[in-house]
Short mmCIF file of C-alpha atoms and ligand atoms in Angstrom, two decimals:
data_model
loop_
_atom_site.label_atom_id
_atom_site.label_comp_id
_atom_site.label_asym_id
_atom_site.label_seq_id
_atom_site.Cartn_x
_atom_site.Cartn_y
_atom_site.Cartn_z
CA MET A 656 80.85 17.47 63.33
CA ARG A 657 82.19 20.19 65.49
CA LEU A 658 81.97 24.02 64.90
CA LEU A 659 83.38 26.95 66.43
CA ILE A 660 81.47 30.42 66.33
CA ILE A 661 83.92 33.43 66.50
CA GLU A 662 81.50 36.23 67.30
CA ASP A 663 81.32 39.13 69.58
CA GLU A 664 77.36 39.69 69.45
CA GLN A 665 76.37 37.26 71.96
CA LYS A 666 72.81 37.21 70.74
CA ILE A 667 73.80 36.55 67.30
CA ALA A 668 76.28 33.74 68.64
CA GLU A 669 73.89 32.03 70.60
CA THR A 670 71.10 31.86 67.66
CA ILE A 671 73.79 30.53 65.22
CA ALA A 672 74.68 28.11 68.03
CA GLN A 673 71.41 26.90 68.65
CA LYS A 674 70.63 26.30 65.21
CA PHE A 675 73.53 24.11 64.42
CA LYS A 676 72.97 22.08 67.75
CA GLY A 677 69.48 21.31 66.33
CA GLU A 678 71.32 19.93 63.35
CA GLY A 679 73.51 17.56 65.61
CA PHE A 680 76.61 19.66 65.72
CA ALA A 681 79.04 20.22 68.86
CA VAL A 682 79.14 24.06 69.16
CA ASP A 683 81.66 26.45 70.75
CA ILE A 684 81.62 30.07 70.96
CA ALA A 685 84.62 32.58 71.22
CA ASN A 686 83.75 36.28 71.54
CA ASN A 687 86.97 37.55 70.46
CA GLY A 688 89.57 36.75 67.68
CA MET A 689 92.46 35.91 70.06
CA ASP A 690 90.41 33.35 72.03
CA GLY A 691 88.97 31.92 68.91
CA GLU A 692 92.33 31.42 67.33
CA GLU A 693 93.66 29.75 70.71
CA LEU A 694 90.67 27.44 70.74
CA ILE A 695 91.35 26.28 67.00
CA ARG A 696 94.74 25.50 68.04
CA ILE A 697 93.88 23.19 70.77
CA ASN A 698 90.41 21.47 69.64
CA SER A 699 89.72 19.86 66.42
CA TYR A 700 86.83 21.66 64.84
CA ASP A 701 85.26 20.89 61.30
CA ALA A 702 84.51 24.40 60.48
CA VAL A 703 84.78 27.98 62.03
CA ILE A 704 82.28 30.79 61.50
CA LEU A 705 84.16 34.10 61.74
CA ASP A 706 83.05 37.47 62.24
CA ILE A 707 85.21 40.25 60.68
CA LEU A 708 84.74 43.01 63.41
CA LEU A 709 86.11 41.64 66.62
CA PRO A 710 87.59 42.74 69.65
CA LYS A 711 91.29 42.04 70.36
CA GLN A 712 92.03 40.78 67.03
CA ASP A 713 89.66 41.05 64.09
CA GLY A 714 88.64 38.24 61.52
CA TRP A 715 91.09 39.09 58.90
CA GLU A 716 93.81 39.02 61.56
CA THR A 717 92.67 35.67 62.70
CA CYS A 718 92.14 34.02 59.40
CA LYS A 719 95.74 35.23 58.21
CA ASN A 720 97.37 33.90 61.52
CA LEU A 721 95.79 30.52 60.92
CA ARG A 722 96.46 30.25 57.37
CA GLN A 723 100.21 31.13 57.94
CA SER A 724 100.38 28.51 60.75
CA LYS A 725 99.17 25.97 57.80
CA ILE A 726 95.91 25.32 59.70
CA LEU A 727 93.61 24.51 56.87
CA ILE A 728 90.65 24.38 58.63
CA PRO A 729 87.24 25.63 56.32
CA ILE A 730 86.79 29.11 57.42
CA LEU A 731 83.27 30.97 56.52
CA MET A 732 83.40 34.90 57.15
CA LEU A 733 80.45 36.63 58.63
CA THR A 734 79.98 40.27 58.49
CA ALA A 735 77.73 43.33 58.53
CA LEU A 736 79.87 44.82 55.81
CA GLU A 737 78.50 44.50 52.61
CA ASP A 738 81.25 46.00 50.65
CA ILE A 739 82.78 43.93 47.64
CA SER A 740 86.37 44.84 48.77
CA ASP A 741 86.07 43.12 52.19
CA LYS A 742 84.49 39.72 50.58
CA ILE A 743 87.98 40.06 48.44
CA LYS A 744 89.94 40.83 51.34
CA GLY A 745 88.34 37.85 53.28
CA LEU A 746 89.01 35.62 50.53
CA ASN A 747 92.69 36.86 50.12
CA GLU A 748 93.39 36.07 53.53
CA GLY A 749 92.18 32.33 53.14
CA ALA A 750 88.54 32.41 54.03
CA ASP A 751 86.82 29.63 52.13
CA ASP A 752 83.41 31.51 52.11
CA TYR A 753 81.63 34.74 53.01
CA LEU A 754 78.05 35.69 54.09
CA ALA A 755 76.78 38.92 54.66
CA LYS A 756 74.75 39.91 57.49
CA PRO A 757 71.47 39.57 57.62
CA PHE A 758 71.44 36.14 56.55
CA HIS A 759 69.16 33.18 56.44
CA LEU A 760 70.23 30.55 59.04
CA GLU A 761 69.38 27.92 56.48
CA GLU A 762 71.77 29.22 54.19
CA LEU A 763 74.59 29.35 56.64
CA VAL A 764 73.97 25.60 57.47
CA ALA A 765 73.95 24.65 53.84
CA ARG A 766 77.16 26.82 53.34
CA ILE A 767 78.91 25.08 56.56
CA ARG A 768 77.59 21.51 55.40
CA SER A 769 79.10 22.12 51.92
CA LEU A 770 82.28 23.67 53.25
CA ILE A 771 82.93 20.62 55.52
CA ARG A 772 82.31 18.35 52.33
CA ARG A 773 84.32 19.95 50.12
CA ASN A 774 87.15 19.70 52.76
CA SER A 775 86.35 15.78 53.35
CA VAL A 776 87.82 13.01 51.56
CA VAL A 777 84.52 11.96 50.93
CA ARG A 778 83.33 14.67 48.58
CA SER A 779 80.10 12.97 47.66
CA SER A 780 76.73 13.93 49.39
CA LYS A 781 76.12 10.40 50.16
CA ILE A 782 78.32 7.77 52.00
CA GLU A 783 77.38 3.98 51.49
CA LEU A 784 78.99 1.25 53.68
CA PHE A 785 78.05 -2.21 54.98
CA GLY A 786 74.50 -1.89 53.52
CA ILE A 787 73.99 1.74 54.93
CA ILE A 788 73.16 4.66 52.93
CA LEU A 789 73.82 8.19 54.63
CA ASP A 790 72.37 10.90 52.54
CA LEU A 791 74.25 13.90 54.11
CA ASN A 792 72.01 16.58 52.28
CA LEU A 793 68.58 15.20 53.27
CA GLN A 794 70.03 13.91 56.75
CA LYS A 795 68.52 10.54 56.13
CA ALA A 796 69.78 7.08 56.95
CA PHE A 797 68.95 3.91 55.12
CA ARG A 798 69.90 0.20 56.06
CA GLU A 799 69.19 -2.18 53.10
CA GLY A 800 66.86 -0.06 51.64
CA LYS A 801 64.91 0.70 54.66
CA GLU A 802 64.71 4.31 56.21
CA ILE A 803 66.08 4.38 59.70
CA ILE A 804 64.58 7.66 61.77
CA LEU A 805 67.69 9.26 63.47
CA THR A 806 67.84 12.19 65.82
CA ALA A 807 70.76 14.95 64.59
CA LYS A 808 73.06 13.53 67.21
CA GLU A 809 72.36 9.86 66.37
CA PHE A 810 73.16 10.72 62.75
CA ALA A 811 76.21 12.62 63.70
CA LEU A 812 77.37 9.80 65.54
CA LEU A 813 76.61 7.16 62.76
CA GLU A 814 78.51 9.75 60.27
CA LEU A 815 81.43 9.76 62.28
CA PHE A 816 81.53 5.82 62.43
CA MET A 817 81.19 5.58 58.74
CA HIS A 818 84.01 7.85 58.18
CA ASN A 819 86.21 5.83 60.32
CA PRO A 820 85.26 2.04 59.57
CA ASP A 821 87.12 -0.85 61.28
CA LYS A 822 88.87 1.46 63.32
CA ILE A 823 88.55 1.63 67.15
CA LEU A 824 87.07 4.97 68.38
CA ASP A 825 87.78 5.74 71.70
CA ARG A 826 85.56 7.93 73.84
CA GLU A 827 87.97 10.73 73.65
CA PHE A 828 87.82 10.77 69.88
CA ILE A 829 84.10 10.51 69.81
CA SER A 830 83.59 13.20 72.55
CA GLU A 831 86.18 15.42 70.59
CA HIS A 832 84.18 15.31 67.37
CA LEU A 833 80.58 15.26 68.59
CA TRP A 834 80.69 17.26 71.70
CA ASP A 835 81.40 20.72 72.84
CA MET A 836 83.72 21.84 75.47
CA ASN A 837 81.45 21.54 78.27
CA PHE A 838 81.56 17.83 77.64
CA ASP A 839 82.11 16.19 81.05
CA PRO A 840 84.54 13.16 80.65
CA ARG A 841 82.75 11.15 83.41
CA SER A 842 79.32 11.09 81.96
CA ASN A 843 77.82 8.14 80.36
CA VAL A 844 76.56 10.32 77.57
CA ILE A 845 78.31 8.39 74.68
CA GLU A 846 77.33 5.03 76.06
CA SER A 847 73.68 6.06 75.94
CA PHE A 848 73.73 7.26 72.39
CA ILE A 849 75.60 4.13 71.22
CA LYS A 850 72.95 2.23 72.92
CA PHE A 851 70.18 4.30 70.98
CA LEU A 852 72.03 4.15 67.82
CA ARG A 853 72.52 0.27 67.88
CA LYS A 854 68.84 -0.30 68.71
CA LYS A 855 67.89 1.72 65.39
CA ILE A 856 70.56 0.39 63.07
CA ASP A 857 71.42 -3.20 64.48
CA LYS A 858 68.23 -4.44 66.23
CA ASP A 859 66.21 -5.66 63.34
CA PHE A 860 69.02 -6.75 61.05
CA SER A 861 71.07 -10.08 61.19
CA LYS A 862 74.61 -8.69 61.31
CA PRO A 863 75.49 -6.07 63.89
CA LEU A 864 77.80 -3.34 62.65
CA ILE A 865 78.69 -1.27 66.17
CA HIS A 866 80.94 -3.66 68.52
CA THR A 867 82.32 -2.81 71.82
CA VAL A 868 85.82 -3.35 72.12
CA ARG A 869 86.31 -3.59 75.99
CA GLY A 870 88.31 -1.11 77.71
CA ALA A 871 89.10 0.48 74.23
CA GLY A 872 86.22 1.88 72.56
CA TYR A 873 83.80 0.92 69.69
CA ILE A 874 84.17 -0.22 66.29
CA PHE A 875 82.27 0.12 63.29
CA SER A 876 82.50 -3.06 61.21
CA GLU A 877 80.98 -6.10 59.34
CA THR A 878 83.19 -8.36 61.31
CA GLY A 879 83.64 -7.18 64.67
CA ARG A 880 86.98 -7.79 65.99
CA1 CA B 958 81.34 41.90 65.64
#
């Protein structure tokens, strides 16, 4: 999952980013509306946290521009203004949800997860495939009934595979969805995470599910290729 935070108060942006990184998200930050809109147009994010009072272009304008361009990415608007008319205005400009400052980080995470789920084809909070169950609410993974302890990043990688079974996922696709814009394409961090994940989900089972397709990427499948 990749998240964009558009927020000009650096401390708040950093606090939110830290929290979501701990939950396994890749997170980018933009500190004004124009940069934020630009990033959304070039990267693929699963959701956006958008402050209302921003330099260059405020949250309402940013939201309106995106919706006018038919960019339907889930947007949660964040603001210090507790006025109900602001909430209505935000929702009218096409925001999907709204949270007033101060808020609890846990609530923000829960709302973002729910927005992403609402937007996804898989609406359920559980994904089941090839004997693996992912509980997205509890962030727990099971294979053949046995719980598999994963880090947040490993969980996000497995979730990405489970949303794209029997399809070759190349490094670019994986990094685009799970890492932020500081990702170094020459690093072997993806290979390392695949190795960790394999150890956990494939090692003790008869049928491996994560297969390497030489020169192309990885495929999550019962049969390999
Ligand atoms: Ca602000």
